[in-house]
Coordinates of C-alpha atoms in Angstrom, one line a residue:
Chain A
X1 CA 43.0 169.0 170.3
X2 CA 40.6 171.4 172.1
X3 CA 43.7 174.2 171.7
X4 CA 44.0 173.4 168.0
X5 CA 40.2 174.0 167.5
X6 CA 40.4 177.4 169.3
X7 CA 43.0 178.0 167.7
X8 CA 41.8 177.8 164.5
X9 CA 38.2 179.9 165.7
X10 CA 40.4 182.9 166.9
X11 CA 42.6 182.4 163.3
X12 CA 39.7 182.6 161.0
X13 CA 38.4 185.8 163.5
X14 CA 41.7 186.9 162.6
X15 CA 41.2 186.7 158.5
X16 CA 37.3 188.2 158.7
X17 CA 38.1 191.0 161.2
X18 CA 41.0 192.1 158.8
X19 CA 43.7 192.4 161.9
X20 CA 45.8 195.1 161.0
X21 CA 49.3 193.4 162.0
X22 CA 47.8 190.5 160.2
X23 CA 47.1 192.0 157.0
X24 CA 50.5 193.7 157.3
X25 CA 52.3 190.3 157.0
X26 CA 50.5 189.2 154.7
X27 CA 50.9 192.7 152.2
X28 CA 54.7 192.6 153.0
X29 CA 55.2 188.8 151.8
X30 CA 52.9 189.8 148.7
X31 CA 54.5 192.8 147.9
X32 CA 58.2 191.0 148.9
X33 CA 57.0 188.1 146.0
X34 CA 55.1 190.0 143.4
X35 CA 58.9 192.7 143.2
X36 CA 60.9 189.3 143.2
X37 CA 59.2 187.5 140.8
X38 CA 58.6 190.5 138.6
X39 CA 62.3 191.2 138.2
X40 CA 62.8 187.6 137.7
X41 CA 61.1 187.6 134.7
X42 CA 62.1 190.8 133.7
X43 CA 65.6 189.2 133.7
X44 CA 64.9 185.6 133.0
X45 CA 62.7 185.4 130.3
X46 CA 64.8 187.1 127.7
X47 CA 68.0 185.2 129.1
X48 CA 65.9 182.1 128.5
X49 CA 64.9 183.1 125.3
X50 CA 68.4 184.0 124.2
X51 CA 69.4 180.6 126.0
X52 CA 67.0 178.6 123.4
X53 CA 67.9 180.5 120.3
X54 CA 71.8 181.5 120.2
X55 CA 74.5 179.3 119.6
X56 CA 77.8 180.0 121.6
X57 CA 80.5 178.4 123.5
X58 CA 79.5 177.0 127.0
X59 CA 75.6 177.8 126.1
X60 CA 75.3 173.8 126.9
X61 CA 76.7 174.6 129.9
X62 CA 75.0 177.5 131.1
X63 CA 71.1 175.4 130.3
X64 CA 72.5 172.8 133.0
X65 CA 73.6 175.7 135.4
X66 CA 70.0 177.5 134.8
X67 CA 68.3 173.6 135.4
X68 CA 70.7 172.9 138.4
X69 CA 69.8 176.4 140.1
X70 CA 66.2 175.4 140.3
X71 CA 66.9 173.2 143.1
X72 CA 68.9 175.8 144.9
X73 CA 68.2 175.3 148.5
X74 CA 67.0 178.6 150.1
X75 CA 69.3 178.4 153.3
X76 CA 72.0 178.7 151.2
X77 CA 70.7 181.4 149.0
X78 CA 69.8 183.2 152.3
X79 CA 73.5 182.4 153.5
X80 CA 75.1 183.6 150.5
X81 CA 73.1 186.9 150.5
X82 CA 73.7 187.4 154.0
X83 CA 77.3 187.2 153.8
X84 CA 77.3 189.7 150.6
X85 CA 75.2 191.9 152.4
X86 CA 76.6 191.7 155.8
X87 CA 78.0 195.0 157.0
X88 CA 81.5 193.7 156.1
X89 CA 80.5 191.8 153.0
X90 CA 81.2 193.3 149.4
X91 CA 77.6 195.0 149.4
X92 CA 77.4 196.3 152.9
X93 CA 77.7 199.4 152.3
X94 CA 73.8 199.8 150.7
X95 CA 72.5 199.4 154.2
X96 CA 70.2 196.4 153.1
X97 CA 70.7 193.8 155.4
X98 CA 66.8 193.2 157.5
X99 CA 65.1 195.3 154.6
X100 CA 62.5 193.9 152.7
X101 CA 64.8 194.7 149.9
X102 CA 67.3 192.2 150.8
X103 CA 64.4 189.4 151.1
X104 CA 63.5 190.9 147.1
X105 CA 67.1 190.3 146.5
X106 CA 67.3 186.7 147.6
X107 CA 63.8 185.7 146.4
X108 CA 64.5 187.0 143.0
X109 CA 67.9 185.1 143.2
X110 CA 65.7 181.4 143.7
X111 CA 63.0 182.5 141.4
X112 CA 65.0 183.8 138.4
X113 CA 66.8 180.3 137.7
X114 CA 63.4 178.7 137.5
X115 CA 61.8 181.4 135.3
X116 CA 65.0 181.2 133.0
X117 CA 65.2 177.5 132.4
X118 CA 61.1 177.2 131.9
X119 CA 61.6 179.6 129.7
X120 CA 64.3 178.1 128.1
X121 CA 62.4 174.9 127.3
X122 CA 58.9 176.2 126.2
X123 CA 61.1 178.9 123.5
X124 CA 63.7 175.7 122.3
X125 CA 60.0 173.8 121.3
X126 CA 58.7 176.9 119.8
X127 CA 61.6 177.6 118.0
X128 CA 61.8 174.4 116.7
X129 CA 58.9 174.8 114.7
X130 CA 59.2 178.2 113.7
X131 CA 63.1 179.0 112.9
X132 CA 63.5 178.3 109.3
X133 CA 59.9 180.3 108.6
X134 CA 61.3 183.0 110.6
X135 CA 64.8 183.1 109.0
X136 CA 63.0 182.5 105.5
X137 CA 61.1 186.0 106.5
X138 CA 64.5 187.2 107.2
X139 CA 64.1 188.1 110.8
X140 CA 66.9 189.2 113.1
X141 CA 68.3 188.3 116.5
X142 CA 65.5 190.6 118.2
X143 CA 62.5 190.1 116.2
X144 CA 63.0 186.0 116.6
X145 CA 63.1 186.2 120.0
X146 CA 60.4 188.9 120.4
X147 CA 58.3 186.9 118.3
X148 CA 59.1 183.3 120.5
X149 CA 58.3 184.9 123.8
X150 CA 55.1 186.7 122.5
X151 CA 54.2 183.3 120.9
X152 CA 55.0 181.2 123.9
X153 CA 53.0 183.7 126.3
X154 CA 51.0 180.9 127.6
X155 CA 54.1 178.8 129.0
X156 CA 55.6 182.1 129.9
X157 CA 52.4 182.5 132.2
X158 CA 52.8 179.1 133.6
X159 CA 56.8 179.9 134.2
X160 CA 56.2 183.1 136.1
X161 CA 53.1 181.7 138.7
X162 CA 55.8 178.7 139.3
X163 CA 58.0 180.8 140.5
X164 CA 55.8 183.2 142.2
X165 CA 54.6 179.6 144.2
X166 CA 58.4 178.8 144.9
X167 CA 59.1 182.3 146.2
X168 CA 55.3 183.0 148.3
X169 CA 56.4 179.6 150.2
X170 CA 59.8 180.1 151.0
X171 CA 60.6 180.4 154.5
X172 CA 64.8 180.0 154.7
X173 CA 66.3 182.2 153.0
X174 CA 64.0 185.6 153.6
X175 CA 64.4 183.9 157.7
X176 CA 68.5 184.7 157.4
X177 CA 68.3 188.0 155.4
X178 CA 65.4 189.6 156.2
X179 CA 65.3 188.5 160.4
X180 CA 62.2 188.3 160.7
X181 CA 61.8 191.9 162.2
X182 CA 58.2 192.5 163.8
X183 CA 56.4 195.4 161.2
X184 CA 59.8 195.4 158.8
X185 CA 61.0 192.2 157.7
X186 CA 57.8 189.5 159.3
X187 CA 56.5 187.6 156.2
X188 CA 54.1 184.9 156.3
X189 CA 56.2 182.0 156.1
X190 CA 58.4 183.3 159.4
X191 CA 55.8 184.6 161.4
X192 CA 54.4 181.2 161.2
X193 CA 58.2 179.7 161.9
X194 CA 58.2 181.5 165.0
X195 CA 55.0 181.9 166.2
X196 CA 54.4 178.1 165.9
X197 CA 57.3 177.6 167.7
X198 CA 55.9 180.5 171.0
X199 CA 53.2 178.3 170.9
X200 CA 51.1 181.1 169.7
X201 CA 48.8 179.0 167.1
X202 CA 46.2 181.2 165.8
X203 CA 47.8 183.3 164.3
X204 CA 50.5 181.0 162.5
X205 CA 47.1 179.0 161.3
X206 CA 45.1 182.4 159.7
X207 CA 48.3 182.8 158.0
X208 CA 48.7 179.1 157.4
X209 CA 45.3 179.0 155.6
X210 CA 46.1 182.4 153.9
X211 CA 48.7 181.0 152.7
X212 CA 47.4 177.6 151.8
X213 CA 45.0 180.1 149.7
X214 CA 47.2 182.0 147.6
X215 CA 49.0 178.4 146.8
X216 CA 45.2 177.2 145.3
X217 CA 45.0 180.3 143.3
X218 CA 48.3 179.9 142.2
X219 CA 47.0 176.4 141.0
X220 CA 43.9 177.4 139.7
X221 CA 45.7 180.5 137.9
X222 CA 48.1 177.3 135.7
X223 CA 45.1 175.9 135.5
X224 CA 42.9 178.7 133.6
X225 CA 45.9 179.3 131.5
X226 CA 46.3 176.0 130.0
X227 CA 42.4 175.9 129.4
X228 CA 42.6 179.4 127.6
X229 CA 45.6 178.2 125.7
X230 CA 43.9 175.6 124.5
X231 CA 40.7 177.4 123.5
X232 CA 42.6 179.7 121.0
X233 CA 44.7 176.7 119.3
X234 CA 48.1 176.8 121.3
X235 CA 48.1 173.5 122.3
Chain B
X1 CA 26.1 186.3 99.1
X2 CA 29.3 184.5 99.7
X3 CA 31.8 185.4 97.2
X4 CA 33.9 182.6 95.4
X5 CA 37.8 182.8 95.0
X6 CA 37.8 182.9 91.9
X7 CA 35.5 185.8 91.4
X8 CA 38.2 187.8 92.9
X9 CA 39.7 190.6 91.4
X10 CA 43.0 190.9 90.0
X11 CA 46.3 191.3 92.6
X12 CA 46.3 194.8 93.7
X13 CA 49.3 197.0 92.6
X14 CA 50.3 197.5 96.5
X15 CA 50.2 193.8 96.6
X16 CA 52.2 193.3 93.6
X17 CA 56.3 192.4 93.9
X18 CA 58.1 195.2 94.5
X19 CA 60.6 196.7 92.2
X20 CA 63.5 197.4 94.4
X21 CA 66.4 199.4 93.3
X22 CA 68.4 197.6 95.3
X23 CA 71.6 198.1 92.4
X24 CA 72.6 194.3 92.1
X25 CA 69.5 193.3 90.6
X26 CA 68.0 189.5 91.7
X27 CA 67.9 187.8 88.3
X28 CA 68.8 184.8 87.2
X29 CA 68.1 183.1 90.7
X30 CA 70.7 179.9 90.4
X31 CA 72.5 177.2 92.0
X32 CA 75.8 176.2 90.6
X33 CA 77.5 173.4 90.9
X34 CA 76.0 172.2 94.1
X35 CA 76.7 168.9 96.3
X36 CA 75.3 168.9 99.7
X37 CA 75.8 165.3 101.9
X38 CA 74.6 164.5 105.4
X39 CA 74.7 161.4 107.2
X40 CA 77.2 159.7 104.5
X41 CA 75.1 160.1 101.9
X42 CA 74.9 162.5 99.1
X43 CA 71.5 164.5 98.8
X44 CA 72.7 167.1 96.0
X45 CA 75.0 165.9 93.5
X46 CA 76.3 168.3 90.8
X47 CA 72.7 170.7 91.1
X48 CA 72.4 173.7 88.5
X49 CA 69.1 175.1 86.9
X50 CA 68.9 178.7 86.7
X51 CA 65.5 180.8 87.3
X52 CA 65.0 183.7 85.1
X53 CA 62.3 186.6 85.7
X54 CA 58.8 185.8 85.0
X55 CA 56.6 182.6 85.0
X56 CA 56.0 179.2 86.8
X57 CA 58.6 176.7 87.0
X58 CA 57.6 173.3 88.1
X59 CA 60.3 170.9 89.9
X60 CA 59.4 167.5 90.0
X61 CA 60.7 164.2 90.8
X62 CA 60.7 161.6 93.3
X63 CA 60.9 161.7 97.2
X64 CA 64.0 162.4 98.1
X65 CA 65.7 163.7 95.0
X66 CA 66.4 166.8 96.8
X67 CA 63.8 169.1 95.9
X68 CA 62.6 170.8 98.8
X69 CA 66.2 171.1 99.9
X70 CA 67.2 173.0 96.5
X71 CA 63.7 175.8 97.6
X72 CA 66.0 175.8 101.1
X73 CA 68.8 176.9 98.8
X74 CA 67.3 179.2 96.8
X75 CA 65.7 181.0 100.1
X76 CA 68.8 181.0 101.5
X77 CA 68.7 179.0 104.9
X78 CA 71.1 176.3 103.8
X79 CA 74.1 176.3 101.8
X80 CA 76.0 173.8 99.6
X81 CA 79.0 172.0 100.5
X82 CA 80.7 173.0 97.3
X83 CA 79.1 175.2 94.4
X84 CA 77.3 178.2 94.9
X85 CA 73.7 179.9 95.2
X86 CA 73.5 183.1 93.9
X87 CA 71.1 186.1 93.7
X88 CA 71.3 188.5 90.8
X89 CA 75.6 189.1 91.2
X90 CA 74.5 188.5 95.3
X91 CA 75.6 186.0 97.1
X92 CA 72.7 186.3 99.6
X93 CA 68.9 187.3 98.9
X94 CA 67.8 190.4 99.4
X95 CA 65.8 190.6 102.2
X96 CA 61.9 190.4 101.0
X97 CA 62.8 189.3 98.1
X98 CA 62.2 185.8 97.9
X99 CA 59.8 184.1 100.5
X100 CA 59.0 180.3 101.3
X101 CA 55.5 178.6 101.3
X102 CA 56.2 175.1 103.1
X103 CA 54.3 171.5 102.4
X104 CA 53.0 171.7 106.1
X105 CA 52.6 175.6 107.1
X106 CA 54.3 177.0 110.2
X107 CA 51.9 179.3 111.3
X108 CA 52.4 181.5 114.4
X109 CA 50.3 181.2 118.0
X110 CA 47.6 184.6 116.9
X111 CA 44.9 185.3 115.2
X112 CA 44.9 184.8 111.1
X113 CA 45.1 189.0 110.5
X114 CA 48.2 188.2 113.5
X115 CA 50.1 186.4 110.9
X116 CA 49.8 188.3 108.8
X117 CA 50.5 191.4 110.7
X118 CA 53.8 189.8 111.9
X119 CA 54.8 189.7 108.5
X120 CA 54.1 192.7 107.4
X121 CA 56.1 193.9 110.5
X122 CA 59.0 191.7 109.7
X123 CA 59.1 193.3 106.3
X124 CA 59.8 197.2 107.4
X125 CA 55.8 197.9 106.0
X126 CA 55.4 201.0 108.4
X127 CA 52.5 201.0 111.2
X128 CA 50.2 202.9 109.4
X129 CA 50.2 201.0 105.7
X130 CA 49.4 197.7 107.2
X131 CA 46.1 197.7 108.0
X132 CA 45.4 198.3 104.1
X133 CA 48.0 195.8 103.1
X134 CA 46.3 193.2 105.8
X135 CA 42.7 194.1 104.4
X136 CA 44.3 193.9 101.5
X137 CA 45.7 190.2 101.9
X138 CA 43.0 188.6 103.4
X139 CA 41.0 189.5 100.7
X140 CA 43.1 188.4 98.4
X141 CA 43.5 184.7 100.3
X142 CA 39.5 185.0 101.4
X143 CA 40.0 184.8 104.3
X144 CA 38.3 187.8 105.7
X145 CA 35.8 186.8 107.9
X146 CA 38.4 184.3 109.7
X147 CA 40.4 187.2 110.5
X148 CA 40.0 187.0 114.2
X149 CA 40.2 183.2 114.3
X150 CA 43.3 181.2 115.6
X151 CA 45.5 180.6 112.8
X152 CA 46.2 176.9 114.4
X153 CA 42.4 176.6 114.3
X154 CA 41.9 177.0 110.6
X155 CA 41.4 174.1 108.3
X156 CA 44.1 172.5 106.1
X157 CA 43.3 174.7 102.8
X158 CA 42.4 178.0 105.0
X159 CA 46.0 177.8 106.6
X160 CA 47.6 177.3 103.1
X161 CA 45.9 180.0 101.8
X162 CA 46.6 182.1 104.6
X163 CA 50.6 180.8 104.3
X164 CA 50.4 182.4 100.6
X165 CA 49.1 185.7 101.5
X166 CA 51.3 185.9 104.2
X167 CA 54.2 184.9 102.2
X168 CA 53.6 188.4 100.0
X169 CA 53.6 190.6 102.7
X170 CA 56.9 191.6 101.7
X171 CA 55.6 191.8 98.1
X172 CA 58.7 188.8 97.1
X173 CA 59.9 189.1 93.6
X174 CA 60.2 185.2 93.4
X175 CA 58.2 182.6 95.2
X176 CA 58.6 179.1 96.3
X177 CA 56.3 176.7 97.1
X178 CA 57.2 173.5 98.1
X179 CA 54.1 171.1 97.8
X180 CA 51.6 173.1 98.7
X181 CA 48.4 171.3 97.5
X182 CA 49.9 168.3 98.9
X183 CA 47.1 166.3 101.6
X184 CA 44.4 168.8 100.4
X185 CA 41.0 168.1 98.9
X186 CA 40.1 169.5 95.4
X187 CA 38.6 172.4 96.2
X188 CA 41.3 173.4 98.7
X189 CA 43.5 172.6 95.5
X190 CA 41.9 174.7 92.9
X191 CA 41.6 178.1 95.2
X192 CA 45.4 177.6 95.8
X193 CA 45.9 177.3 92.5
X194 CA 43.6 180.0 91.5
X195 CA 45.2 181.9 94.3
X196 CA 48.9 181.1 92.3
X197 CA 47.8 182.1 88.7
X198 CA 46.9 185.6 90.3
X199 CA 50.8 186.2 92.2
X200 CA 52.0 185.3 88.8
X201 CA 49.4 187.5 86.8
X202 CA 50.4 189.7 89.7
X203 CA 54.4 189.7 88.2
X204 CA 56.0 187.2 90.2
X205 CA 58.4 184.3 89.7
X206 CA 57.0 181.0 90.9
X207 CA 59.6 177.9 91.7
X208 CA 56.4 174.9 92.7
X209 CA 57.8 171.7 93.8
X210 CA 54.5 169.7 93.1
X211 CA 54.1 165.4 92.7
X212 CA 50.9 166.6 90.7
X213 CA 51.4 166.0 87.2
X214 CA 48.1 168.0 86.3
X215 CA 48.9 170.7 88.7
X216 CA 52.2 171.5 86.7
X217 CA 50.2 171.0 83.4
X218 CA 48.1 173.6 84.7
X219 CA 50.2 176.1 86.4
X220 CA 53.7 175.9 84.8
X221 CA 55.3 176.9 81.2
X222 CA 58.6 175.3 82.1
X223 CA 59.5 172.0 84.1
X224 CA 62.4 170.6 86.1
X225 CA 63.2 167.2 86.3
X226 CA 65.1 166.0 89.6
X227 CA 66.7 162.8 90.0
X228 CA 69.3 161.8 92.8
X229 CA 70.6 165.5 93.4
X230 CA 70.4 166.6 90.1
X231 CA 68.8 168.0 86.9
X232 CA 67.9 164.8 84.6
X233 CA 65.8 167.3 82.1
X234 CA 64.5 170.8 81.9
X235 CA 62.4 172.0 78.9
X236 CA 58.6 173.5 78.3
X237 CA 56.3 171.9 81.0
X238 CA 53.4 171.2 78.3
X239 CA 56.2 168.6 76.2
X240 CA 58.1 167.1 79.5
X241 CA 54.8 165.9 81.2
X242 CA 53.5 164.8 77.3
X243 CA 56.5 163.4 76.3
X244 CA 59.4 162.9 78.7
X245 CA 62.8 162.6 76.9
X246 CA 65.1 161.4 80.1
X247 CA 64.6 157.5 81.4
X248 CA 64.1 158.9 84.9
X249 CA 61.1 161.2 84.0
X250 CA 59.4 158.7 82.0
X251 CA 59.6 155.6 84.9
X252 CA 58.0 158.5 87.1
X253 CA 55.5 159.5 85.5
X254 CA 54.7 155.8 84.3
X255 CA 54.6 155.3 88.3
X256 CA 57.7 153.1 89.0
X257 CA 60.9 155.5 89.5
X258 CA 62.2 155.1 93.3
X259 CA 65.2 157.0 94.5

């Protein structure tokens, strides 16, 4: 008990004297999930949209693909990455294997299934309500689904810090392609894999509570949303 | 000092339907023919009743006699199963041309002036015409000092108005309004009416589905009697709410016609 108390006195030293290898992980992992989940709704968002609104063969199928690749387990995202990336695997050649871009690569690969199939649900309600006002106006393809995401903004919001929560907590996946090299690949989550298991406690708790941080802002973040969507009448 | 709607001025010409040369013409707007079932049962039975340039029409009859799905017709986002809807010589309307008021408005997640710019955006009016045509709209609804506020926000009568002006931002040539005094108080009533008489002033084509038998006495010149999917009686509005000629129009407006 008396370690885990020094330990947490030398971790919080840690956070306040702004530890330069500390504040390294903790920009990598930031700037690792901020790239993934951006490209994730770069992609995801409009395949949501188009996923709500178009009517094709195999669309019902694709909806339960997007809502069963939520719960893709990261070790096998990681896996699958690994072997694409691997110096004999389709994609070796790129050089990417224990980059931070791989870790991008496999984040955005969890994250964009999430970002798609939230999206997918918040445009299907919206459209609900607004297609036959918006083929009345005589709107095409384009303009309906630029005017659902716009209008469903607030979900979109909620869908993107979902997925930014999935991704900033993920340990498995940026463990097997990234590898967790010191001042290249070492993210918060597998610094405090491995640091926990040296034994070396204080600084797997500053990141711990950095960590437990960012996941309260995350929550408080949904949270102000919501509010300010219902302030201006979305709700 | 607050000015009242009906103080407003006339429908400005940049405001007024739009003569399009578009070659085929839009007039007579009509359904042919038309039987539409769903569920087993039939909902249009044998529809025809041709609109011609100019004036209010009023189609009345009982809940479920097919009324608001005929407007659908005529604004093209259902077909028949057999018959036909046509536009001028068209077979589908020209984009702009005819727009849709709904009972219960659908109005978008922005700001009132948001509506109406998404409208106006929809309709090919370029970037720099639409603040005029925006002023010019909200004016026309009064709603300029709620420009700013959540459309979702705005009262029953505000949001119908604000459905009507934005349901001209592509200056339609015929519009349809399907109940749209319907679950509003009277003053709410008489701005969208006076809001009506000055589209039509304004030279367009009104089709109102109404259940208000004073509201058609007031707006319209000709009426429409719909029964089970069909046209039971058409003629002058003034003598078919005075003196209806079919059974059906006559048990309605007594108060005992059901479907």
């Amino acid at each position: 008990m008396n370690d885990g108390a020094s330990a947490f006195a030398t971790a919080l030293a840690l956070i306040v004297s702004g530890d330069p290898e500390f504040l390294g992980i903790v920009g990598l992992s930031l700037g690792v999930t901020l790239t993934a989940v951006l490209i994730s709704c770069v992609v995801g968002m409009p395949l949501g949209a188009l996923l709500a609104v178009a009517r094709f063969p195999g669309r019902g199928a694709l909806v339960v693909a997007f809502n069963a690749l939520m719960g893709l387990p990261p070790v096998v995202v990681g896996l699958l990455v690994y072997l694409a990336l691997s110096r004999s695997g389709p994609l070796g050649a790129l050089g990417l294997l224990y980059t931070p871009a791989a870790m991008v690569i496999a984040q955005t690969i969890l994250v964009t299934p999430i970002v798609a199939a939230l999206t997918r649900q918040a445009v299907a309600d919206l459209n609900a309500e607004y297609d036959e006002y918006l083929r009345a106006l005589g709107a095409d393809r384009v303009e309906t689904i630029g005017t659902l995401l716009w209008d469903a903004r607030f979900s979109l919001a909620t869908a993107a810090l979902a997925g930014f929560g999935r991704a900033s907590a993920e340990v498995g996946a940026v463990m097997i392609v990234g590898g967790n090299i010191a001042h290249v690949t070492r993210v918060m989550t597998t610094t405090i894999a491995l640091e926990t298991s040296r034994g070396e406690l204080a600084l797997a708790l500053g990141l711990g509570i950095v960590l437990l941080a960012i996941s309260l802002g995350v929550n408080a973040a949904v949270m102000g949303v919501r509010t300010q969507a219902e302030r201006v009448g979305h709700a | 000092m607050e000015e009242r709607p009906d103080d407003r001025p006339d429908l400005p010409p940049h405001l007024r339907p739009e003569a399009r040369e578009d070659g085929r013409g839009l007039w007579p707007v009509r359904i042919e023919d038309a039987t539409l079932s769903a569920g087993g049962r039939r909902l249009l039975d044998g529809l025809s009743f041709a609109l011609p340039a100019g004036g209010v029409t009023a189609l009345m009859g009982p809940n479920g006699a097919g009324k608001s799905l005929a407007l659908r017709m005529l604004a093209g986002l259902i077909r028949p199963d057999s018959g036909a809807v046509r536009w001028g010589a068209g077979e589908t309307p020209i984009k702009g041309a005819v727009a849709l008021v709904f009972q219960r408005p659908v109005l978008l997640r922005r700001s009132t002036a948001g509506n109406i710019d998404h409208a106006l955006a929809i309709a090919g009016v370029p970037r720099r015409e639409r603040a005029a045509r925006r002023a010019g709209l909200l004016a026309l609804a009064g709603l300029e000092r709620l420009a700013d506020r959540p459309a979702r926000a705005l009262s029953g009568g505000e949001a119908q108005r604000l459905a009507l002006a934005r349901a001209l931002a592509a200056r339609p040539r015929l519009l349809l309004l399907d109940e749209p005094t319907a679950s509003l108080d009277p003053a709410a009533v008489a701005a969208i009416e006076d809001l009506a008489r000055r589209i039509v002033a304004g030279g367009a084509t009104v089709l109102l589905v109404t259940h208000d038998a004073g509201q058609a006495r007031r707006l319209a010149d000709r009426a429409l009697f719909m029964h089970a999917g069909r046209i039971v009686e058409d003629a002058p509005a003034a003598r078919l709410l005075a003196a209806p000629r079919s059974p059906q129009a006559q048990a309605y407006l007594a108060g005992r016609l059901l479907v």
